[in-house]
XYZ file of C-alpha atoms in Angstrom:
500
model
C -26.967 -182.284 85.190
C -24.761 -179.493 83.402
C -22.048 -178.904 85.478
C -22.604 -175.046 87.046
C -21.341 -172.046 84.430
C -21.543 -168.760 84.779
C -24.639 -167.050 83.673
C -25.688 -166.809 79.915
C -25.636 -162.784 80.438
C -23.855 -161.055 83.010
C -23.585 -157.515 83.116
C -20.435 -156.000 83.246
C -20.964 -152.515 82.967
C -23.668 -150.154 81.713
C -24.334 -150.926 78.127
C -22.702 -154.475 78.319
C -22.962 -157.992 78.858
C -20.864 -160.990 79.070
C -21.899 -164.234 77.670
C -20.788 -168.164 77.370
C -23.609 -168.699 74.721
C -21.803 -169.018 71.981
C -19.641 -171.869 73.535
C -22.442 -173.698 75.273
C -24.172 -173.758 71.880
C -20.769 -174.792 70.153
C -19.898 -177.900 72.673
C -23.407 -179.544 72.386
C -23.442 -182.859 71.164
C -26.049 -183.623 67.447
C -29.590 -183.874 69.067
C -33.163 -183.767 67.840
C -33.216 -180.306 68.801
C -30.585 -179.975 65.752
C -32.500 -181.817 63.626
C -36.133 -179.679 64.056
C -33.614 -176.655 62.926
C -32.232 -178.755 59.703
C -36.015 -179.893 59.220
C -37.862 -176.392 60.120
C -34.899 -174.224 58.221
C -32.970 -176.071 55.552
C -35.768 -177.750 53.628
C -36.630 -174.763 51.824
C -34.179 -174.912 49.460
C -36.000 -178.134 48.391
C -38.744 -175.866 47.146
C -36.419 -173.364 45.311
C -35.389 -176.202 43.382
C -38.508 -177.522 42.554
C -39.752 -174.183 41.848
C -37.166 -173.290 39.352
C -36.930 -177.046 37.636
C -41.123 -176.934 37.488
C -40.868 -173.471 35.114
C -38.510 -174.427 32.847
C -40.157 -177.763 32.297
C -43.609 -176.675 32.217
C -42.807 -173.168 29.381
C -43.581 -175.303 26.430
C -47.360 -176.452 27.854
C -47.605 -172.712 28.844
C -47.268 -171.348 25.281
C -49.970 -174.131 24.026
C -53.485 -173.177 23.170
C -55.542 -174.209 26.211
C -53.440 -173.698 29.042
C -55.594 -170.995 30.215
C -52.731 -168.109 29.987
C -52.010 -166.163 26.856
C -47.885 -166.560 26.957
C -44.930 -167.789 25.048
C -42.250 -170.576 25.941
C -39.927 -167.654 25.269
C -41.479 -164.972 28.031
C -41.931 -168.300 30.280
C -37.893 -168.913 30.206
C -37.095 -165.381 29.137
C -38.771 -162.500 31.307
C -40.269 -164.715 33.569
C -36.944 -166.137 34.705
C -35.510 -163.041 34.689
C -37.924 -161.268 36.984
C -37.432 -164.231 39.107
C -33.932 -163.609 39.504
C -34.429 -159.932 39.707
C -36.776 -160.871 42.816
C -34.139 -162.808 44.294
C -31.671 -160.143 44.309
C -33.282 -157.483 45.350
C -35.191 -160.004 47.904
C -31.947 -160.963 49.502
C -31.105 -157.547 50.195
C -34.086 -156.221 51.331
C -34.570 -158.938 53.801
C -30.818 -159.608 54.933
C -30.772 -155.849 56.042
C -33.970 -156.661 57.735
C -32.708 -159.882 59.435
C -29.584 -158.103 61.105
C -32.060 -155.484 62.801
C -34.965 -157.736 63.816
C -33.829 -160.980 64.475
C -33.544 -164.201 62.258
C -36.638 -165.641 63.454
C -38.887 -162.683 62.388
C -37.754 -162.671 58.967
C -37.736 -166.547 58.062
C -41.374 -166.440 58.858
C -42.079 -163.496 56.878
C -39.812 -164.422 53.862
C -41.696 -168.173 54.102
C -44.911 -166.166 54.173
C -44.191 -164.377 50.886
C -43.024 -166.980 48.888
C -45.987 -169.398 49.993
C -48.121 -166.597 49.165
C -46.612 -165.238 45.971
C -46.481 -168.818 45.007
C -50.147 -169.637 45.365
C -51.134 -166.656 43.193
C -48.665 -167.716 40.634
C -50.946 -170.717 40.569
C -54.271 -168.478 39.616
C -52.882 -166.735 36.728
C -55.242 -165.350 34.304
C -52.867 -163.397 32.209
C -48.774 -162.791 31.757
C -48.541 -159.935 33.529
C -50.165 -161.529 36.765
C -47.503 -164.590 36.234
C -44.765 -161.918 36.017
C -45.919 -160.297 38.937
C -45.908 -163.029 41.269
C -42.916 -164.800 39.306
C -40.817 -161.747 40.805
C -42.558 -161.677 44.621
C -42.175 -165.411 44.412
C -38.058 -164.839 43.679
C -38.407 -161.807 46.221
C -39.405 -164.300 49.088
C -36.575 -167.078 48.067
C -33.947 -164.495 47.849
C -34.926 -163.212 51.716
C -35.096 -167.003 52.518
C -31.415 -167.089 51.938
C -29.982 -164.207 53.935
C -32.105 -164.901 57.102
C -32.149 -168.576 56.862
C -28.084 -169.517 56.445
C -27.462 -167.033 59.304
C -29.735 -168.623 61.588
C -28.158 -172.006 60.977
C -24.783 -171.184 61.266
C -25.389 -169.534 64.438
C -27.546 -172.398 65.706
C -25.352 -175.387 64.937
C -22.239 -176.507 66.627
C -18.741 -175.447 65.246
C -17.845 -179.356 64.259
C -20.817 -180.139 62.463
C -21.382 -176.462 60.688
C -19.515 -177.576 57.540
C -21.178 -180.222 56.856
C -24.887 -179.417 57.931
C -24.242 -175.723 55.669
C -23.220 -177.172 52.532
C -25.723 -180.408 52.599
C -28.752 -177.894 53.347
C -27.602 -175.881 50.706
C -27.443 -178.890 48.387
C -30.785 -179.895 48.773
C -31.720 -177.600 46.213
C -30.977 -180.474 43.766
C -33.652 -182.752 45.540
C -36.125 -180.135 44.314
C -34.621 -180.002 40.803
C -34.942 -184.133 40.918
C -38.452 -183.594 42.234
C -39.267 -180.657 39.786
C -37.804 -182.988 36.595
C -40.274 -185.909 37.745
C -43.103 -184.124 38.934
C -43.448 -181.733 35.420
C -43.878 -185.895 33.656
C -46.680 -186.355 35.766
C -48.303 -183.217 35.777
C -48.434 -182.450 32.268
C -49.496 -185.580 31.198
C -53.180 -184.804 29.476
C -54.073 -188.303 30.171
C -54.177 -187.775 33.764
C -54.854 -183.551 33.855
C -55.975 -181.129 31.481
C -53.756 -178.693 29.644
C -54.807 -175.957 31.958
C -55.154 -177.819 35.535
C -51.848 -179.775 35.675
C -49.310 -176.711 35.779
C -51.398 -174.556 38.303
C -51.565 -178.220 40.378
C -47.739 -178.273 39.981
C -47.322 -174.555 41.709
C -50.015 -175.728 44.521
C -48.221 -178.528 45.180
C -45.030 -176.369 46.406
C -47.589 -174.518 48.404
C -48.651 -177.649 50.356
C -45.096 -178.671 51.082
C -44.000 -175.239 51.991
C -46.947 -174.921 54.801
C -45.565 -178.125 56.421
C -42.454 -176.875 56.421
C -43.707 -173.346 57.982
C -45.494 -175.606 60.700
C -42.373 -177.187 61.729
C -40.321 -173.790 61.785
C -42.997 -172.531 64.293
C -41.404 -174.377 66.528
C -37.208 -172.764 65.550
C -36.140 -170.355 67.861
C -34.784 -166.915 67.507
C -30.596 -166.943 67.656
C -29.467 -166.772 71.052
C -26.465 -165.062 69.260
C -28.562 -162.309 67.861
C -30.701 -161.900 70.851
C -27.704 -161.834 73.814
C -26.141 -158.628 71.251
C -29.317 -156.536 70.803
C -30.226 -156.424 74.262
C -32.559 -160.141 75.012
C -29.570 -162.003 76.997
C -32.273 -162.908 79.439
C -33.894 -164.513 76.528
C -30.790 -166.413 75.334
C -29.974 -167.417 78.734
C -33.549 -169.343 78.912
C -33.304 -171.110 75.504
C -30.078 -172.131 75.294
C -30.801 -173.679 79.285
C -33.789 -175.110 78.139
C -32.028 -176.637 75.020
C -29.604 -178.003 77.596
C -32.636 -179.439 78.983
C -33.675 -181.427 76.630
C -30.638 -182.779 75.070
C -29.107 -183.857 78.846
C -32.646 -185.862 78.978
C -32.231 -187.262 75.388
C -28.746 -188.362 75.494
C -28.749 -189.520 79.499
C -25.134 -188.055 80.352
C -24.294 -184.299 81.708
C -22.870 -181.889 78.612
C -19.724 -180.719 79.458
C -18.390 -177.380 80.739
C -18.451 -174.257 78.489
C -15.120 -173.085 77.286
C -14.991 -169.358 76.645
C -16.859 -166.017 77.675
C -16.909 -162.713 75.514
C -17.940 -159.191 76.751
C -20.092 -156.905 74.114
C -21.400 -153.711 73.871
C -25.552 -154.329 73.714
C -27.206 -152.427 70.956
C -30.132 -152.379 68.999
C -28.875 -151.650 65.463
C -26.712 -151.789 63.368
C -25.550 -148.983 60.523
C -25.304 -149.605 56.924
C -22.460 -147.671 56.598
C -20.333 -149.692 59.741
C -21.454 -152.957 58.036
C -20.115 -152.139 54.748
C -17.480 -150.510 56.316
C -16.464 -153.890 58.061
C -16.841 -156.187 55.112
C -15.010 -153.729 52.516
C -12.440 -152.022 54.805
C -11.336 -154.282 57.819
C -12.217 -157.590 55.448
C -10.949 -156.890 52.093
C -9.803 -160.532 51.245
C -12.512 -161.890 52.676
C -14.580 -159.782 50.603
C -12.373 -160.817 47.386
C -12.870 -164.342 48.409
C -16.368 -164.380 48.958
C -16.793 -162.519 45.290
C -14.862 -164.993 43.498
C -16.154 -167.876 44.994
C -19.631 -166.561 44.093
C -18.965 -165.909 40.380
C -17.109 -168.642 39.434
C -19.937 -171.111 40.831
C -22.213 -168.664 38.764
C -20.935 -168.957 35.462
C -19.890 -172.551 35.636
C -23.573 -173.728 36.113
C -24.736 -170.799 33.347
C -22.264 -173.001 30.844
C -23.500 -176.353 31.669
C -27.077 -175.806 32.854
C -28.369 -173.104 30.792
C -28.053 -174.899 27.454
C -27.921 -178.262 28.599
C -31.261 -179.284 27.021
C -30.263 -177.127 23.746
C -27.377 -179.241 23.567
C -28.530 -182.584 23.616
C -31.360 -181.650 21.360
C -29.353 -180.170 18.785
C -25.827 -182.439 18.879
C -27.166 -185.536 20.397
C -30.791 -185.300 18.951
C -32.293 -186.417 22.184
C -36.328 -185.757 22.251
C -37.108 -182.363 24.063
C -39.819 -184.292 26.142
C -36.918 -186.486 27.221
C -34.183 -183.946 28.739
C -36.263 -184.236 31.943
C -34.612 -187.169 32.593
C -31.196 -186.280 31.899
C -31.486 -183.601 34.430
C -32.752 -185.783 37.268
C -29.467 -187.606 36.865
C -27.516 -184.232 36.613
C -29.138 -183.377 39.836
C -28.702 -185.866 41.377
C -24.865 -185.792 40.827
C -25.503 -182.215 42.268
C -27.029 -183.337 45.470
C -24.244 -186.257 45.914
C -21.482 -184.065 46.067
C -22.386 -181.886 49.223
C -23.879 -185.501 50.834
C -20.553 -187.084 50.799
C -17.673 -184.213 50.597
C -19.677 -182.183 53.520
C -17.928 -183.650 56.105
C -14.358 -183.301 54.800
C -14.763 -179.666 55.467
C -14.865 -180.290 59.026
C -11.911 -182.153 58.993
C -9.628 -181.818 56.042
C -10.513 -178.033 56.129
C -12.079 -175.204 54.721
C -9.037 -173.984 52.430
C -8.174 -177.521 51.189
C -11.451 -178.477 50.230
C -12.516 -175.355 48.859
C -9.867 -174.537 46.410
C -9.873 -178.462 45.815
C -13.404 -178.795 44.998
C -13.187 -175.716 42.422
C -10.382 -176.439 40.808
C -11.153 -180.239 40.178
C -14.603 -179.284 38.572
C -13.079 -176.524 36.374
C -10.561 -178.773 35.134
C -12.971 -181.676 34.565
C -15.022 -179.154 32.714
C -11.992 -178.427 30.307
C -11.816 -182.283 29.794
C -15.573 -182.412 29.203
C -14.826 -179.355 26.504
C -12.040 -181.098 24.878
C -13.663 -184.503 24.465
C -16.801 -182.171 23.260
C -15.177 -180.804 20.862
C -13.559 -183.835 19.111
C -16.891 -185.196 19.129
C -16.109 -187.814 21.506
C -19.280 -187.835 23.589
C -22.901 -189.724 23.209
C -25.609 -187.927 25.307
C -25.277 -190.476 27.772
C -21.631 -190.096 28.208
C -22.100 -186.181 28.400
C -24.490 -186.291 30.748
C -22.376 -188.910 32.656
C -18.895 -185.897 32.447
C -21.334 -183.059 33.790
C -22.622 -185.185 36.529
C -19.006 -185.681 37.950
C -18.007 -182.801 36.919
C -21.472 -180.698 39.026
C -20.474 -183.705 42.192
C -17.507 -181.257 42.552
C -18.700 -177.775 41.476
C -21.871 -178.295 43.537
C -19.993 -179.076 47.022
C -17.838 -176.150 45.954
C -20.816 -173.977 45.306
C -22.508 -174.849 48.761
C -18.905 -173.644 50.045
C -19.695 -170.538 49.384
C -22.741 -169.991 50.962
C -21.147 -171.347 53.901
C -18.010 -169.083 53.327
C -19.633 -165.813 53.649
C -22.143 -166.908 56.301
C -19.012 -167.524 58.787
C -16.500 -165.102 57.768
C -17.610 -161.636 59.048
C -19.235 -160.296 62.438
C -22.475 -161.534 63.622
C -24.072 -158.279 63.341
C -23.468 -157.905 59.421
C -23.838 -162.085 58.870
C -27.316 -161.719 56.852
C -26.620 -158.487 54.870
C -23.458 -160.287 53.878
C -24.975 -163.235 52.451
C -27.569 -161.540 50.915
C -24.460 -159.089 49.233
C -22.487 -162.295 47.866
C -26.099 -164.334 46.942
C -27.361 -160.891 45.106
C -23.974 -160.827 43.292
C -23.822 -164.426 42.783
C -27.584 -164.797 41.419
C -27.120 -161.744 39.287
C -24.032 -162.663 37.650
C -25.861 -166.523 36.805
C -28.990 -165.097 36.113
C -28.135 -162.371 34.188
C -24.369 -162.001 32.804
C -24.735 -165.752 32.563
C -27.537 -166.175 29.981
C -26.290 -163.199 27.701
C -22.832 -164.936 27.739
C -24.023 -168.303 27.327
C -27.183 -167.941 25.174
C -26.283 -167.734 21.813
C -23.246 -169.724 22.564
C -25.102 -172.758 23.564
C -27.877 -172.426 21.387
C -25.971 -171.460 18.097
C -25.308 -175.668 17.200
C -21.883 -174.744 16.351
C -19.611 -176.915 18.220
C -16.862 -174.377 18.922
C -19.251 -172.427 20.285
C -20.127 -174.581 23.194
C -16.748 -175.383 23.291
C -15.906 -171.841 24.320
C -18.604 -171.813 26.530
C -17.581 -174.555 28.677
C -14.192 -173.131 28.932
C -15.206 -169.847 30.034
C -17.101 -171.324 33.213
C -14.217 -173.760 34.081
C -11.735 -170.996 33.458
C -13.462 -169.018 36.273
C -14.136 -171.442 38.461
C -10.321 -172.618 38.335
C -9.721 -169.043 39.134
C -12.149 -168.935 42.184
C -10.133 -172.188 43.339
C -7.052 -170.067 43.226
C -8.193 -166.932 45.060
C -9.437 -169.609 47.852
C -6.330 -171.564 47.954
C -4.581 -168.383 49.128
C -7.278 -166.676 50.810
C -9.760 -169.089 52.266
C -10.232 -168.568 55.848
C -9.545 -171.816 58.307
C -13.191 -171.544 59.851
C -13.229 -175.642 60.719
C -14.338 -176.343 63.986
C -13.938 -172.945 65.201
C -16.557 -170.373 66.967
C -17.846 -168.047 64.851
C -17.059 -165.650 67.047
C -13.594 -166.379 66.918
C -13.588 -166.393 62.920
C -14.753 -162.820 62.824
C -14.865 -161.005 66.513
C -18.326 -159.409 66.671
C -18.452 -155.629 66.481
C -20.316 -155.189 69.534
C -17.225 -156.905 71.623
C -15.655 -153.463 71.917
C -13.371 -151.233 69.143
C -10.438 -152.230 70.233
C -11.746 -155.782 69.827
C -13.084 -155.486 66.380
C -9.985 -153.919 64.864
C -7.788 -156.282 66.016
C -10.087 -159.168 64.113
C -9.991 -157.339 61.321
C -6.151 -156.727 61.422
C -5.636 -160.535 62.267
C -7.980 -161.259 59.137
C -6.213 -159.373 56.770
């Protein structure tokens, strides 16, 4: 059995509690319980990738006569895509605040329910306004998922595994992208499904997969870290004790004694003003880091992916019906990056790996732009270059989510994730297309080269920011990286001074 340890929640004085819950969670070995968390929470990014890719691939079919929907291809890839992005930004901010206030579990159940309902209603679209409305609400649910899920995962996964798990989970978006690219080929085959049915069944499949995830997610617990701050120390103690018993039975050996306690002032909620002051006044360098990482990766991805289909068709004469195969290859490179490099973020360290993945991907894109400008690439070699660039870029982009979810205090975590996600998504989904649309679709080689250089330059700039400002968070407790605001006013101030 576990060696005797002090209880997770011991009253220290009125309104305060001393707990060793963080230390107990961080010293746990990897177990079936952790796999349940990864499957229940992390697999939703596959749905996000499936959603975004599918809509892009079915745009042509939706605009055809007989699709059952009066809408143009430009409206699908333009208006509907913009509304999805806007919904994601609004949803992240709306649900991020609620996640910090009401708990991770309540909100990651609500956000998935919103996503499922909106996706199902999208499949039933009978007019353009209906399609637009529920694309916005689908994005609204997905944006909320990013805030609720990333905060829950980082608070439940042991410190020594946190980096690789977070990167692989965020990178799993690209598994969904691969599935969406290949699924659209099947579902849009009119020899199998009628024009007005195949695209509806594609959305329906997303609902079925989401329901499976929902069944697993019911068993994912509330974050004990959130519980002991919000006056539910007894629940946190019971949960962690049960997990310890399960893992000891699974491993057949007693767990090591936890090291370290923390005394906090319990509170029901934190005001938005306190959250804003904490992020931007007490942690200004970390705020700059988060903005640089999210904006850099957003523009790099738009430099490549926003016009990749137009580039292949205009410059390499690839049939529009064949671009999905090339995209599947690029998506595979995106997933392999976090999968193969993720462990290094926990061993070599955050600063080295974040800065190097950003800089390497930016420099490789500069090289790709040079080769493309010289006319040295074919459709295959261009795709190969993109694949290599995105192998490193995807690990870097995933580390942006990891970074903002671990470098700010517990009470602000979900809102911080939501804010930086919204900024990055807006830059990628609004500013990015405005910058890159004309450049990549003009048919002029020099314009596309410029698009590549803009994305590469911003990625390199973010890498340099990370080289100086990234936090060495590897294998460290979240409470050690950023002291919770609830510890004591003096403790919070000291944490802020040490961070800047």
